[in-house]
Short mmCIF file of C-alpha atoms (C1' of nucleotides) in Angstrom, two decimals:
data_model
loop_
_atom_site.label_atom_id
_atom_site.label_comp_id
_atom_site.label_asym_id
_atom_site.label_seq_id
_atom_site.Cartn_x
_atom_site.Cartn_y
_atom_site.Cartn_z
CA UNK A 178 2.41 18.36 157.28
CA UNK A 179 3.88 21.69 155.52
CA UNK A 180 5.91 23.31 157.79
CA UNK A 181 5.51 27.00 156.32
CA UNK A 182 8.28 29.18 156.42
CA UNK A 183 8.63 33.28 156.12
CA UNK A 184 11.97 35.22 154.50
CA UNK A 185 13.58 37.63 156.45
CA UNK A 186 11.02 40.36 156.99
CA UNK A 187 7.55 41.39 158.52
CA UNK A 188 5.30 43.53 156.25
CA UNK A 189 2.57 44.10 159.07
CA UNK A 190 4.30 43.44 162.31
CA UNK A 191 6.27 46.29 163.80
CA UNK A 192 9.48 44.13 163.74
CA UNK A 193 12.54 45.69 162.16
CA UNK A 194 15.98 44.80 161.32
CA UNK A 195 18.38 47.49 161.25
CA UNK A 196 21.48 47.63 158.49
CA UNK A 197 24.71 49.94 157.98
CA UNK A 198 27.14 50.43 155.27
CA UNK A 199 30.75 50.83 155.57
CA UNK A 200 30.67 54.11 154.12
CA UNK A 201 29.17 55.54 157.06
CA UNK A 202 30.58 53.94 159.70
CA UNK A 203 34.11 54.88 158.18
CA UNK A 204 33.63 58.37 159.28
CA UNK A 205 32.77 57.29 162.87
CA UNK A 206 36.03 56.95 165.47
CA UNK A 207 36.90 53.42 166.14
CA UNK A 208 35.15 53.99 169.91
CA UNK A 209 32.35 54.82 168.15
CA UNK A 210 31.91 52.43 164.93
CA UNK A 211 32.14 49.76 167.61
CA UNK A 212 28.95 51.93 169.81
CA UNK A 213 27.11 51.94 166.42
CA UNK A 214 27.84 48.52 165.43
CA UNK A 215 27.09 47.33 168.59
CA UNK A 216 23.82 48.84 169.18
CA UNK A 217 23.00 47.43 165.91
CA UNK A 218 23.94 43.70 166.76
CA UNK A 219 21.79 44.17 169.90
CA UNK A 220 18.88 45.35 168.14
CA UNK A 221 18.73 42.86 165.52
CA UNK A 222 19.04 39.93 168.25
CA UNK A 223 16.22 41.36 170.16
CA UNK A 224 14.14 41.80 166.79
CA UNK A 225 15.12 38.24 166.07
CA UNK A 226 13.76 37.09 169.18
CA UNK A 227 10.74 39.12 168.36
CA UNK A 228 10.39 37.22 164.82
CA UNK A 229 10.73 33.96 165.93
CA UNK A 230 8.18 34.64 168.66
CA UNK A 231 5.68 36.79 165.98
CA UNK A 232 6.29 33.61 163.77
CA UNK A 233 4.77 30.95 166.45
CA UNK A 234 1.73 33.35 167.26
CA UNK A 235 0.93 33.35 163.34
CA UNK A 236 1.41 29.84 163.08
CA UNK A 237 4.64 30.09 161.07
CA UNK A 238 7.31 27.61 161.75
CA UNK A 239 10.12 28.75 160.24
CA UNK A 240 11.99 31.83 159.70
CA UNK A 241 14.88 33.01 157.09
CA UNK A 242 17.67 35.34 158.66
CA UNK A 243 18.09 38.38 156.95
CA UNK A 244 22.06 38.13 155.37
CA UNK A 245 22.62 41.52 156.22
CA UNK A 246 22.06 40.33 160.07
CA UNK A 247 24.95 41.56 161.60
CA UNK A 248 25.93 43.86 159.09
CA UNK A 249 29.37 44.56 157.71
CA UNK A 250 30.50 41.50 160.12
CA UNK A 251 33.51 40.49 157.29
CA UNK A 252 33.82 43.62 155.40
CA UNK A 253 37.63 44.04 154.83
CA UNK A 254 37.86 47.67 156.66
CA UNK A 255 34.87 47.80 159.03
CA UNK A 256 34.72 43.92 159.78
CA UNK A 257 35.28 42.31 163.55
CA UNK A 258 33.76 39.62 165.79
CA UNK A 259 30.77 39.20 168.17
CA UNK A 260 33.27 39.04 170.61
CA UNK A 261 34.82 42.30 170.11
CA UNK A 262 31.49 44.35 169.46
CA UNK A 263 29.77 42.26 172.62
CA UNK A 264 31.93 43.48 175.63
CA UNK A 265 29.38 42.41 178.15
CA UNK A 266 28.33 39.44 176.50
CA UNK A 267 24.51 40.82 176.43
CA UNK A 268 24.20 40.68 172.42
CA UNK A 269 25.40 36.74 173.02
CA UNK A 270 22.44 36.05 175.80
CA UNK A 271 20.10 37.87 173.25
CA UNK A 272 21.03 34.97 170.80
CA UNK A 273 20.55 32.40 172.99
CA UNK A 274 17.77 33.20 174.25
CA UNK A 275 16.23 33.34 170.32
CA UNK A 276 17.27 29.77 169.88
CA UNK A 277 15.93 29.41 173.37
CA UNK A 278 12.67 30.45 172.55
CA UNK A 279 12.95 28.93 168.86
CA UNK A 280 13.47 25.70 169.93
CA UNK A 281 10.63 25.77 172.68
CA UNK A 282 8.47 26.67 169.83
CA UNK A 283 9.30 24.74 167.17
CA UNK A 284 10.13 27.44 164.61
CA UNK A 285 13.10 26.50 162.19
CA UNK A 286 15.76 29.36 161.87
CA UNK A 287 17.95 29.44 158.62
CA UNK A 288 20.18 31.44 156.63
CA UNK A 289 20.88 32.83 152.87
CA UNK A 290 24.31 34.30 152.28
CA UNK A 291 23.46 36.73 148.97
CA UNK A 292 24.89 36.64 145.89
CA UNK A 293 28.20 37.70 147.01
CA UNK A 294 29.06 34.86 147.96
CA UNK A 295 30.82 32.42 145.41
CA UNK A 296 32.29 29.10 146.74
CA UNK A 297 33.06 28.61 143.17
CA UNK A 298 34.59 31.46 141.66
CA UNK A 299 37.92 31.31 139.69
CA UNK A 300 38.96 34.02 141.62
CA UNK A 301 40.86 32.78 145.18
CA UNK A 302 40.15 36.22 147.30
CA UNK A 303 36.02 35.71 146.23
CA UNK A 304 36.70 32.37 147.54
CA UNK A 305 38.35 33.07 151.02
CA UNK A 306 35.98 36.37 151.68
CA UNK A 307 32.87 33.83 150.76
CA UNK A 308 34.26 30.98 152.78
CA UNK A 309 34.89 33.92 155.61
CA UNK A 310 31.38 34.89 155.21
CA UNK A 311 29.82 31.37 155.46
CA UNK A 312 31.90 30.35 158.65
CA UNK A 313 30.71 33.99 160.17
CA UNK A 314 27.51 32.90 159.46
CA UNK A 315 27.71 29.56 160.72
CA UNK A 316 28.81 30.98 164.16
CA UNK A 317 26.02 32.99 164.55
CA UNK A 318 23.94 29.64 163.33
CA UNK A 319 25.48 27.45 165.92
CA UNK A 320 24.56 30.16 169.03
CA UNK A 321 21.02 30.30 167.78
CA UNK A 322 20.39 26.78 167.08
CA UNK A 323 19.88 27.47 163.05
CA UNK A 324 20.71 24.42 161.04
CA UNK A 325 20.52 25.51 157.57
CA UNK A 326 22.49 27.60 155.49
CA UNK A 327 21.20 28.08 152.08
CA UNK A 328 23.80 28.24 148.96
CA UNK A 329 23.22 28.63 145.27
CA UNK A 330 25.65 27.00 142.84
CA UNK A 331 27.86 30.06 142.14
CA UNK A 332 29.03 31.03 138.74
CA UNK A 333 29.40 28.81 135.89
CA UNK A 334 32.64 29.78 134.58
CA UNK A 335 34.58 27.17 132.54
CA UNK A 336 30.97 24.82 132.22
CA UNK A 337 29.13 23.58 134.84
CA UNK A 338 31.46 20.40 135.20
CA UNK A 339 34.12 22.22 135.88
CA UNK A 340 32.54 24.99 138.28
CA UNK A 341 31.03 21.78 140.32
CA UNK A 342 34.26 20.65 140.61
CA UNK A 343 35.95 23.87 142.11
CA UNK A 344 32.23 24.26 144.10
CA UNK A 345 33.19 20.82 146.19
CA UNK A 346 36.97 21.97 146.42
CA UNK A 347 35.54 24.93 147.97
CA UNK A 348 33.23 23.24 150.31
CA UNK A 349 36.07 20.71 151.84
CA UNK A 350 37.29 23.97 153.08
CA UNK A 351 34.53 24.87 155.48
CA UNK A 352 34.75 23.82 159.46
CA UNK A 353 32.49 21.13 160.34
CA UNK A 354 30.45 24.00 161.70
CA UNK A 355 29.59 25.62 158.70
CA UNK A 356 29.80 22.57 156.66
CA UNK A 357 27.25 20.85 158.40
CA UNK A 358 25.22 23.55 157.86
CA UNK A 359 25.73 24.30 154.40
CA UNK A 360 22.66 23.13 152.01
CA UNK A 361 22.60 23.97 148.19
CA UNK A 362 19.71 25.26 146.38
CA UNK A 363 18.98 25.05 142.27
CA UNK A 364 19.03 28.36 140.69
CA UNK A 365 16.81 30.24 137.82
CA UNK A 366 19.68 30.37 135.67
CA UNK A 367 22.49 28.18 135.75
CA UNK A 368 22.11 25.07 138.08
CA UNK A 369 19.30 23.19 138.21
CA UNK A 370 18.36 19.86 140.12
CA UNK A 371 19.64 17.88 138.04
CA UNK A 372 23.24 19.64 138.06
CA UNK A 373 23.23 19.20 141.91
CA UNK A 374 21.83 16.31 143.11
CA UNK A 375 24.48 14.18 141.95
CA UNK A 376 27.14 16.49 143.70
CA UNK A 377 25.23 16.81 146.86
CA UNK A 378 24.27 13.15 146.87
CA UNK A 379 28.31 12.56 146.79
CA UNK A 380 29.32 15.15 149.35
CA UNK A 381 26.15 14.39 151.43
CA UNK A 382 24.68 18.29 151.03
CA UNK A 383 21.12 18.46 151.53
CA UNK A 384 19.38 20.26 148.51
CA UNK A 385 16.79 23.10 148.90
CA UNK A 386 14.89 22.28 145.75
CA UNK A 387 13.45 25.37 144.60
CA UNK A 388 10.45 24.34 142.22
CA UNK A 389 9.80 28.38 140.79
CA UNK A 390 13.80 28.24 139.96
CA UNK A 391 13.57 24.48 138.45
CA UNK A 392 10.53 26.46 136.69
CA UNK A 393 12.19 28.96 135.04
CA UNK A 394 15.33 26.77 134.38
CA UNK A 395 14.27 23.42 134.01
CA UNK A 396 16.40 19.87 133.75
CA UNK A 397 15.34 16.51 132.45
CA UNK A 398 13.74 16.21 135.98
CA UNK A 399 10.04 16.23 136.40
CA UNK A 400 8.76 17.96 139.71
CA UNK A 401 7.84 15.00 141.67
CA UNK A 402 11.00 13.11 140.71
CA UNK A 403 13.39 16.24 142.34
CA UNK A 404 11.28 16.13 144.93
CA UNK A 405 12.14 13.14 145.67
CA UNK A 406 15.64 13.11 145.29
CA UNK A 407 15.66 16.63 146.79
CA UNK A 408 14.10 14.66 149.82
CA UNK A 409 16.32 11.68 150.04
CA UNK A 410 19.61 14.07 150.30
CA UNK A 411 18.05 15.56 153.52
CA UNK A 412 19.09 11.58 155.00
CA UNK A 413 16.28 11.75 157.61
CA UNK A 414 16.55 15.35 158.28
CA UNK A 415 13.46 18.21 157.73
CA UNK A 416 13.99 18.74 153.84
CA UNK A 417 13.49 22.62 153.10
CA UNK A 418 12.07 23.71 149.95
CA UNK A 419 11.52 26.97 148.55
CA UNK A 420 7.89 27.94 146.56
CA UNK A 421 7.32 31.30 144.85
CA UNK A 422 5.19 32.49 142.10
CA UNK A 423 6.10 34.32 139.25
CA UNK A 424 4.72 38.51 139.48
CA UNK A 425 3.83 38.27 135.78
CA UNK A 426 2.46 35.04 135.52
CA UNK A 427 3.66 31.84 133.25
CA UNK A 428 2.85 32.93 130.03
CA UNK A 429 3.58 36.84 130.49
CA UNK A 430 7.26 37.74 130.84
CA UNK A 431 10.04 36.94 132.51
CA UNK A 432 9.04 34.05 135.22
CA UNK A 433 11.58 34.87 137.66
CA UNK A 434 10.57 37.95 139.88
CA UNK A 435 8.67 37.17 142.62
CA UNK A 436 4.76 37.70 143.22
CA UNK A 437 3.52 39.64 146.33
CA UNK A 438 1.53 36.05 146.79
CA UNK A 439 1.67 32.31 145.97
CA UNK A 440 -0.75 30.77 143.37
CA UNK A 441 -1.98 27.83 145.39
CA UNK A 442 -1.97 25.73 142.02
CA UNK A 443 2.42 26.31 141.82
CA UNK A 444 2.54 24.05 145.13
CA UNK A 445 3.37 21.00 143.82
CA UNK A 446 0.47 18.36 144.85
CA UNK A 447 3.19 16.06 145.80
CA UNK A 448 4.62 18.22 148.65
CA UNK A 449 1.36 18.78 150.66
CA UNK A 450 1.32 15.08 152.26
CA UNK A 451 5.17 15.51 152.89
CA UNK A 452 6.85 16.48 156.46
CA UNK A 453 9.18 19.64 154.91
CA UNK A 454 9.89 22.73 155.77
CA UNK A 455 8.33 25.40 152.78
CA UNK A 456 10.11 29.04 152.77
CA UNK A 457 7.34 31.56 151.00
CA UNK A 458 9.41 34.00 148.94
CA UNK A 459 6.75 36.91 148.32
CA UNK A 460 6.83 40.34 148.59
CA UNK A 461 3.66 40.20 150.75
CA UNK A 462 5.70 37.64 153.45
CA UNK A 463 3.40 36.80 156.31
CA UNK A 464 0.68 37.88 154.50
CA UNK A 465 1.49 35.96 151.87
CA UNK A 466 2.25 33.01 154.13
CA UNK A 467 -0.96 32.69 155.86
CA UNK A 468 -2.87 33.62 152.65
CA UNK A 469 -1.15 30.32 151.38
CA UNK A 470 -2.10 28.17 154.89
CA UNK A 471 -5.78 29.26 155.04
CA UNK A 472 -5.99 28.56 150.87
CA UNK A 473 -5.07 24.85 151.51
CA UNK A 474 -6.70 25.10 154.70
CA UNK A 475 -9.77 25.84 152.86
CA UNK A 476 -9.17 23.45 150.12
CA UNK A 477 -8.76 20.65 152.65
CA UNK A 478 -11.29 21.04 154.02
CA UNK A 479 -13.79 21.40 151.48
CA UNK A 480 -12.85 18.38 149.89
CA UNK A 481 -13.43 16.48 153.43
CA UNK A 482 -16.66 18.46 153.70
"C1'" DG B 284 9.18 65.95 158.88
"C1'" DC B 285 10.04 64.38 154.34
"C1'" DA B 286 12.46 63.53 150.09
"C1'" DT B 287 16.72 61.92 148.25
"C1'" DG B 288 20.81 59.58 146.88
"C1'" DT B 289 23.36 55.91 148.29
"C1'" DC B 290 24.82 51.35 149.82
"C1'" DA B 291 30.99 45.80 150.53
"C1'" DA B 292 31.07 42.24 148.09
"C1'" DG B 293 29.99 38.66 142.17
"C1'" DT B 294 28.31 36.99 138.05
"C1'" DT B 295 25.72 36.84 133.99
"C1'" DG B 296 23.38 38.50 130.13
"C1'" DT B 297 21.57 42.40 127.56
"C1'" DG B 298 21.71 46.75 125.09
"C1'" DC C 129 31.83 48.39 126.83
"C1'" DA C 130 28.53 49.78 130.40
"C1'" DC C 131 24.98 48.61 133.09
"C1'" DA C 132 20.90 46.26 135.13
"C1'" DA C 133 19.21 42.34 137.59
"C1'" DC C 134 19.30 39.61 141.52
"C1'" DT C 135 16.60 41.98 146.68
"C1'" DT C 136 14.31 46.17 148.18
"C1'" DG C 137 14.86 48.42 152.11
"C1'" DA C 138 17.16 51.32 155.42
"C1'" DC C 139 20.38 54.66 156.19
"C1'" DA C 140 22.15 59.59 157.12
"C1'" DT C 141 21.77 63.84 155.33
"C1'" DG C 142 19.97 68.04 153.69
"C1'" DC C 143 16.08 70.84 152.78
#
DNA sequence: GCATGTCAAGTTGTG
DNA sequence: CACAACTTGACATGC
């Protein structure tokens, strides 16, 4: 059974995450840059309650956390901790009660640190401000029960050899908290399955196999084979794949931007028996989501019928 | 109200 | 060498 999965946002809901840059907030007074940030925090835990709750009704069982989720949390300037923007503890209770209510209803919270973040750069500061942001992350992860944080490879400076080395350097520097967490996902461009697996299968990293990104870039792998070793790294846990289809189809373009919708055929056969978790990256999100349940829905039962 | 220009961060590949 | 693509909206501001 497919647990199905939805990225970040609601298209049709009324359920909004709010964002700020640090050039704003820079002009407020300190009193009130914490007031702004603050109100923000507490609005985005209540909306994430909201999601998760949204996400059962629809029959969606997992949900992606936006990375801009408590926004500006480890900028250099405009940076601080829940602790310091929570005075009264209230934006706290608001994420436990999420994880709360996520755990009651069986709906899988993880997260997706953007491209900013580099374990593996050659550069030490990218390395300490990404290993800053993961651990950030990973606190908020622990309060709300999410148990998935989602990494790509990072650059491939120097080879990939090399940059896989420096990539499990990196990692060995995370808490327990994050690194426990931490799950690494093949990319469109530089590491595929077959670049990962044999790292994650050393260091005991799950990998989110991504089959549009092992699509576009593809290994000596076939699908069913990464799925399966994508599987086995999970050791016993949910394994969490990614599907997507490609807005201009196989044969137009480029492969890799998204489609509003998944193309029932791109779900590989294999995974529809399996007990996984699927994220749906499409511009159409829930829509998209339950367009792809009711599809196999449909098919299923058809072909029982 | 609505349109607009802008937004912390890295890396790669193209023009 | 400069810039777009990742993602794509949400923000404050100015009309």
């Amino acid at each position: 059974m497919i647990r199905w999965g939805l990225c970040c946002r609601f298209l049709d809901a009324p359920i909004k995450y709010r964002s700020a840059t640090h050039r704003y907030v820079a002009t407020l007074t300190r009193a009130a840059r914490r007031d702004y940030l603050a109100a923000i925090a507490a609005h985005n835990a209540a909306a994430l309650v909201d999601s998760v709750r949204h996400c059962h009704a629809l029959g969606i069982g997992a949900f992606r956390i936006n990375s801009q989720f408590l926004p500006l949390g480890t900028h250099p300037v405009s940076g601080y901790t829940l602790d310091r923007l929570d005075r009264d503890g209230a934006i706290r209770r608001t994420f436990l009660e999420a994880g709360r209510i996520a755990r009651e209803t069986d709906v899988r919270l993880s997260f997706h640190p953007d491209q900013f973040v580099v374990l593996n750069s050659e550069r030490e500061a990218v390395v300490e401000s990404s290993l800053g942001e993961l651990e950030f992350q990973a606190a908020i992860a622990e309060l709300i029960g999410a148990d998935v944080i989602v990494l790509h490879g990072g650059g491939a400076a120097g080879g990939i050899g090399a940059a896989l080395a420096r990539l499990a350097q990196a990692v060995d520097r995370l808490s327990d908290r994050a690194r426990a967490r931490l799950a690494l996902e093949n990319d469109d461009r530089l590491f595929t399955p077959e670049d990962l697996l044999p790292l994650c299968e050393r260091l005991g990293l799950p990998l989110v196999y991504d089959v549009h990104h092992h699509r576009c870039k593809g290994d000596g792998l076939a699908v069913a084979e990464a799925t399966a070793r994508a599987a086995a790294t999970w050791r016993g846990r949910e394994p969490h794949f990614h599907i997507s289809s490609p807005r201009e189809g196989w044969r137009g373009g480029d492969p890799r931007p998204h489609a509003d919708y998944v193309e029932p055929a791109d779900l590989p056969r294999e995974w529809r028996t399996m007990d996984i978790t699927v994220d749906v990256e499409a511009k159409a999100k829930e829509r998209a989501v339950l367009a792809l349940m009711q599809s196999l829905a449909g098919r299923r039962h058809k072909r029982a019928g």
